[in-house]
CSV table of C-alpha atoms in Angstrom, one decimal:
chain,number,residue,atom,x,y,z
A,1,GLN,CA,-10.0,-40.9,-52.4
A,2,SER,CA,-9.7,-44.1,-54.6
A,3,ALA,CA,-10.8,-47.3,-52.9
A,4,LEU,CA,-8.6,-50.4,-52.4
A,5,ALA,CA,-9.3,-53.0,-55.1
A,6,GLN,CA,-11.2,-56.1,-54.2
A,7,PRO,CA,-12.9,-58.7,-56.3
A,8,ALA,CA,-16.6,-58.0,-56.6
A,9,SER,CA,-17.7,-61.5,-55.7
A,10,VAL,CA,-16.5,-65.0,-54.7
A,11,SER,CA,-18.4,-68.2,-54.1
A,12,ALA,CA,-17.7,-71.6,-52.7
A,13,SER,CA,-19.5,-74.6,-51.1
A,14,PRO,CA,-19.7,-75.2,-47.4
A,15,GLY,CA,-16.5,-76.7,-46.0
A,16,GLN,CA,-14.3,-75.2,-48.7
A,17,SER,CA,-11.9,-72.3,-48.3
A,18,ILE,CA,-11.8,-69.0,-50.1
A,19,THR,CA,-9.3,-66.1,-50.3
A,20,ILE,CA,-10.2,-62.4,-50.9
A,21,SER,CA,-7.6,-60.0,-52.1
A,22,CYS,CA,-7.2,-56.3,-51.3
A,23,THR,CA,-4.8,-54.4,-53.5
A,24,GLY,CA,-3.5,-51.0,-52.7
A,25,THR,CA,-0.3,-49.1,-53.0
A,26,SER,CA,2.9,-48.4,-51.0
A,27,GLY,CA,1.0,-45.4,-49.6
A,28,ASP,CA,-1.5,-47.6,-47.8
A,29,VAL,CA,-1.6,-51.4,-47.7
A,30,GLY,CA,2.1,-51.9,-48.6
A,31,GLY,CA,3.4,-49.2,-46.4
A,32,TYR,CA,1.7,-49.9,-43.1
A,33,ASN,CA,0.8,-52.9,-41.0
A,34,ASP,CA,-2.7,-51.4,-40.5
A,35,VAL,CA,-5.0,-53.5,-42.6
A,36,SER,CA,-8.3,-54.5,-41.2
A,37,TRP,CA,-11.1,-56.7,-42.5
A,38,TYR,CA,-14.8,-56.3,-41.8
A,39,GLN,CA,-17.7,-58.6,-42.3
A,40,GLN,CA,-21.1,-57.1,-43.0
A,41,HIS,CA,-24.5,-58.8,-43.1
A,42,PRO,CA,-27.5,-57.1,-44.7
A,43,GLY,CA,-28.9,-54.3,-42.6
A,44,LYS,CA,-26.1,-54.6,-40.0
A,45,ALA,CA,-23.1,-52.5,-39.1
A,46,PRO,CA,-19.7,-53.8,-40.2
A,47,LYS,CA,-18.0,-56.2,-37.8
A,48,LEU,CA,-14.2,-56.2,-37.3
A,49,ILE,CA,-12.8,-59.7,-38.0
A,50,ILE,CA,-9.1,-59.0,-38.6
A,51,TYR,CA,-6.8,-56.1,-37.7
A,52,ALA,CA,-3.1,-55.3,-38.0
A,53,VAL,CA,-3.0,-57.5,-41.1
A,54,ASP,CA,-3.3,-60.9,-39.4
A,55,THR,CA,-4.7,-60.5,-35.8
A,56,ARG,CA,-8.1,-61.8,-34.8
A,57,PRO,CA,-10.1,-60.0,-32.1
A,58,SER,CA,-10.1,-62.2,-29.0
A,59,GLY,CA,-12.9,-64.8,-29.0
A,60,ASP,CA,-13.5,-64.5,-32.7
A,61,SER,CA,-13.5,-67.4,-35.1
A,62,ASN,CA,-10.2,-69.0,-35.9
A,63,ARG,CA,-11.4,-69.8,-39.4
A,64,PHE,CA,-10.5,-66.3,-40.5
A,65,PHE,CA,-6.9,-65.6,-41.5
A,66,GLY,CA,-5.2,-62.4,-42.7
A,67,SER,CA,-2.0,-61.9,-44.5
A,68,LYS,CA,-0.1,-59.4,-46.6
A,69,SER,CA,2.5,-59.5,-49.4
A,70,GLY,CA,3.7,-56.2,-50.8
A,71,ASN,CA,0.8,-54.0,-51.7
A,72,THR,CA,-1.8,-56.8,-51.5
A,73,ALA,CA,-3.5,-58.0,-48.3
A,74,SER,CA,-5.6,-61.2,-48.2
A,75,LEU,CA,-8.4,-62.7,-46.1
A,76,THR,CA,-8.8,-66.5,-46.1
A,77,ILE,CA,-11.9,-68.1,-44.7
A,78,SER,CA,-11.6,-71.8,-44.1
A,79,GLY,CA,-14.3,-74.4,-43.5
A,80,LEU,CA,-17.0,-72.2,-45.0
A,81,ARG,CA,-20.4,-72.1,-43.2
A,82,PRO,CA,-23.7,-70.7,-44.5
A,83,GLU,CA,-23.5,-67.9,-41.9
A,84,ASP,CA,-20.2,-66.7,-43.6
A,85,GLU,CA,-22.3,-65.4,-46.5
A,86,ALA,CA,-21.9,-61.7,-46.3
A,87,ASP,CA,-20.0,-58.7,-47.7
A,88,TYR,CA,-16.3,-58.4,-46.8
A,89,TYR,CA,-14.4,-55.1,-46.8
A,90,CYS,CA,-10.7,-54.4,-46.2
A,91,SER,CA,-9.5,-51.1,-44.9
A,92,SER,CA,-6.2,-49.4,-44.3
A,93,TYR,CA,-4.5,-46.3,-43.1
A,94,ARG,CA,-3.2,-44.2,-46.0
A,95,THR,CA,-0.4,-41.6,-46.0
A,96,GLY,CA,-1.8,-38.2,-45.2
A,97,ASP,CA,-4.0,-39.2,-42.2
A,98,THR,CA,-6.6,-40.8,-44.4
A,99,LEU,CA,-8.4,-44.1,-43.9
A,100,VAL,CA,-9.6,-46.0,-47.0
A,101,PHE,CA,-11.9,-49.0,-47.6
A,102,GLY,CA,-11.9,-51.5,-50.3
A,103,GLY,CA,-14.8,-51.7,-52.7
A,104,GLY,CA,-16.1,-54.9,-51.0
A,105,THR,CA,-16.5,-58.6,-51.9
A,106,LYS,CA,-19.8,-60.4,-51.8
A,107,LEU,CA,-19.3,-64.0,-50.5
A,108,THR,CA,-21.8,-66.5,-51.6
A,109,VAL,CA,-21.9,-69.9,-49.8
A,110,LEU,CA,-23.5,-72.2,-52.4
B,1,GLN,CA,-21.1,-53.7,-22.4
B,2,VAL,CA,-19.9,-51.3,-25.0
B,3,HIS,CA,-22.6,-49.5,-26.9
B,4,LEU,CA,-22.7,-46.6,-29.4
B,5,ALA,CA,-25.9,-45.0,-30.5
B,6,GLU,CA,-26.2,-42.5,-33.3
B,7,SER,CA,-29.0,-39.9,-33.6
B,8,GLY,CA,-29.9,-36.9,-35.6
B,9,GLY,CA,-30.4,-38.3,-39.1
B,10,GLY,CA,-33.3,-37.4,-41.3
B,11,VAL,CA,-34.3,-35.8,-44.6
B,12,VAL,CA,-32.7,-32.5,-45.5
B,13,GLN,CA,-32.6,-30.3,-48.6
B,14,PRO,CA,-29.4,-29.8,-50.6
B,15,GLY,CA,-27.3,-26.9,-49.2
B,16,ARG,CA,-28.7,-27.2,-45.7
B,17,SER,CA,-27.1,-28.4,-42.5
B,18,LEU,CA,-27.6,-31.3,-40.1
B,19,ARG,CA,-25.9,-32.3,-36.9
B,20,LEU,CA,-25.4,-36.0,-35.9
B,21,SER,CA,-24.6,-37.2,-32.4
B,22,CYS,CA,-23.2,-40.4,-31.0
B,23,THR,CA,-23.7,-41.3,-27.4
B,24,SER,CA,-21.7,-44.0,-25.7
B,25,TYR,CA,-22.0,-46.5,-22.8
B,26,GLY,CA,-19.9,-49.2,-21.3
B,27,PHE,CA,-16.3,-47.9,-21.7
B,28,THR,CA,-14.1,-45.0,-20.8
B,29,PHE,CA,-15.1,-42.6,-23.6
B,30,SER,CA,-12.2,-40.2,-23.0
B,31,GLN,CA,-9.6,-42.9,-23.7
B,32,TYR,CA,-10.5,-43.7,-27.3
B,33,ALA,CA,-10.3,-42.1,-30.7
B,34,LEU,CA,-13.6,-42.2,-32.6
B,35,HIS,CA,-14.6,-42.0,-36.3
B,36,TRP,CA,-17.6,-41.4,-38.5
B,37,VAL,CA,-18.0,-43.8,-41.4
B,38,ARG,CA,-20.9,-43.6,-43.9
B,39,GLN,CA,-22.4,-46.1,-46.3
B,40,ALA,CA,-24.5,-45.0,-49.3
B,41,PRO,CA,-27.3,-47.4,-50.3
B,42,GLY,CA,-25.9,-50.4,-52.0
B,43,LYS,CA,-22.3,-49.2,-51.6
B,44,GLY,CA,-19.4,-50.0,-49.4
B,45,PRO,CA,-18.3,-48.0,-46.3
B,46,ASP,CA,-16.6,-44.6,-46.8
B,47,TRP,CA,-14.5,-43.1,-44.0
B,48,VAL,CA,-15.7,-39.6,-43.2
B,49,ALA,CA,-13.7,-38.2,-40.2
B,50,GLY,CA,-11.7,-39.1,-37.2
B,51,ILE,CA,-10.9,-37.5,-33.9
B,52,SER,CA,-8.3,-38.3,-31.2
B,53,TYR,CA,-9.2,-39.2,-27.7
B,54,ASP,CA,-8.8,-35.7,-26.4
B,55,GLY,CA,-10.2,-33.9,-29.4
B,56,SER,CA,-6.9,-32.2,-30.3
B,57,ILE,CA,-6.5,-33.9,-33.6
B,58,LYS,CA,-9.2,-34.1,-36.3
B,59,TYR,CA,-8.9,-35.3,-39.8
B,60,TYR,CA,-11.3,-35.7,-42.7
B,61,GLY,CA,-11.9,-37.5,-45.9
B,62,ASP,CA,-11.5,-35.6,-49.1
B,63,SER,CA,-15.2,-35.5,-50.0
B,64,VAL,CA,-16.2,-33.8,-46.7
B,65,ARG,CA,-13.2,-31.7,-45.8
B,66,GLY,CA,-14.3,-28.0,-45.4
B,67,ARG,CA,-18.0,-28.9,-45.1
B,68,PHE,CA,-18.1,-31.3,-42.1
B,69,THR,CA,-16.7,-30.8,-38.6
B,70,ILE,CA,-16.1,-33.6,-36.1
B,71,SER,CA,-16.1,-32.8,-32.4
B,72,ARG,CA,-16.4,-34.5,-29.0
B,73,ASP,CA,-17.5,-33.7,-25.5
B,74,ASN,CA,-15.8,-36.1,-23.2
B,75,SER,CA,-17.7,-34.9,-20.2
B,76,LYS,CA,-21.0,-35.9,-21.9
B,77,LYS,CA,-19.4,-39.0,-23.6
B,78,THR,CA,-20.7,-37.7,-26.9
B,79,LEU,CA,-19.3,-37.5,-30.5
B,80,SER,CA,-20.8,-35.1,-33.0
B,81,LEU,CA,-20.7,-34.4,-36.7
B,82,GLN,CA,-21.7,-31.1,-38.0
B,83,MET,CA,-22.6,-31.4,-41.7
B,84,ASN,CA,-22.9,-28.2,-43.7
B,85,SER,CA,-23.6,-27.6,-47.4
B,86,LEU,CA,-25.1,-31.0,-47.8
B,87,ARG,CA,-25.2,-32.6,-51.2
B,88,PRO,CA,-27.3,-35.5,-52.6
B,89,ASP,CA,-24.2,-37.7,-52.7
B,90,ASP,CA,-24.0,-37.3,-48.9
B,91,THR,CA,-27.0,-39.5,-48.6
B,92,ALA,CA,-26.0,-42.5,-46.5
B,93,VAL,CA,-26.2,-44.4,-43.2
B,94,TYR,CA,-23.8,-42.7,-40.9
B,95,TYR,CA,-22.0,-44.8,-38.3
B,96,CYS,CA,-19.9,-43.8,-35.4
B,97,ALA,CA,-17.1,-46.3,-34.6
B,98,ARG,CA,-14.6,-46.7,-31.8
B,99,ASP,CA,-10.9,-46.9,-32.7
B,100,ALA,CA,-9.2,-49.6,-30.6
B,101,ALA,CA,-5.7,-48.6,-31.5
B,102,GLY,CA,-5.4,-44.8,-31.8
B,103,TYR,CA,-6.6,-42.1,-34.1
B,104,ARG,CA,-4.5,-43.3,-37.1
B,105,SER,CA,-6.0,-46.7,-37.3
B,106,SER,CA,-8.5,-48.8,-39.2
B,107,ARG,CA,-9.1,-51.0,-36.2
B,108,TRP,CA,-12.7,-50.1,-35.3
B,109,ASP,CA,-13.9,-52.6,-32.8
B,110,TYR,CA,-17.4,-51.3,-31.9
B,111,TRP,CA,-19.9,-49.6,-34.2
B,112,GLY,CA,-23.3,-48.0,-33.6
B,113,GLN,CA,-26.4,-49.1,-35.5
B,114,GLY,CA,-26.2,-46.1,-37.8
B,115,THR,CA,-28.5,-43.2,-38.6
B,116,LEU,CA,-29.8,-42.5,-42.1
B,117,VAL,CA,-29.2,-39.1,-43.7
B,118,THR,CA,-31.1,-38.4,-46.9
B,119,VAL,CA,-30.3,-35.2,-48.9
B,120,SER,CA,-33.1,-34.5,-51.3
B,121,SER,CA,-35.3,-31.6,-52.4
């Protein structure tokens, strides 16, 4: 199954904001409100940071924001911190009882 | 505290079989759907299979359908993945993950630490 499209990398300085896009089709991102975002540090399991397009798990940082327009979902991280440096992946339900990930975006905090 | 722990990984020759297990603690196992997700070295995650809370519904990614079988034993709080006809491109860290919303969801709120499967002759 083809992955959702994400930029390979993004970088910014501490305190700045970045947005990562996740582009799919009407059969996945555009057709369902089931887009999640995961943060993964090296050697660790992915961590859920956004689900249902724009919902943060309770107690998690309010610097992470999710949104969606058409077939593209986005993750915005505000007030960047060094510990935000990680890989970020989107995921979505896809028609036909399949679940699909994005190819991943490496965030560098300069 | 919720905890998932995978086991059963190792080195296996192409064409052979391997069975992974995932044991759970800290939550009512029988109330949650579960998934297997794998991640090849240097690559992003790849969803493998999912199973409903009662085991009645199972579904698979295209790359493993017909070769892998997901199952669960709610009395033992254990999730399993039987992997047959293994190929070198099945080499990955395999994670089990809890589905917080239902079997057709990408909302996986707890993950295990992963177990490495290496398929090589």
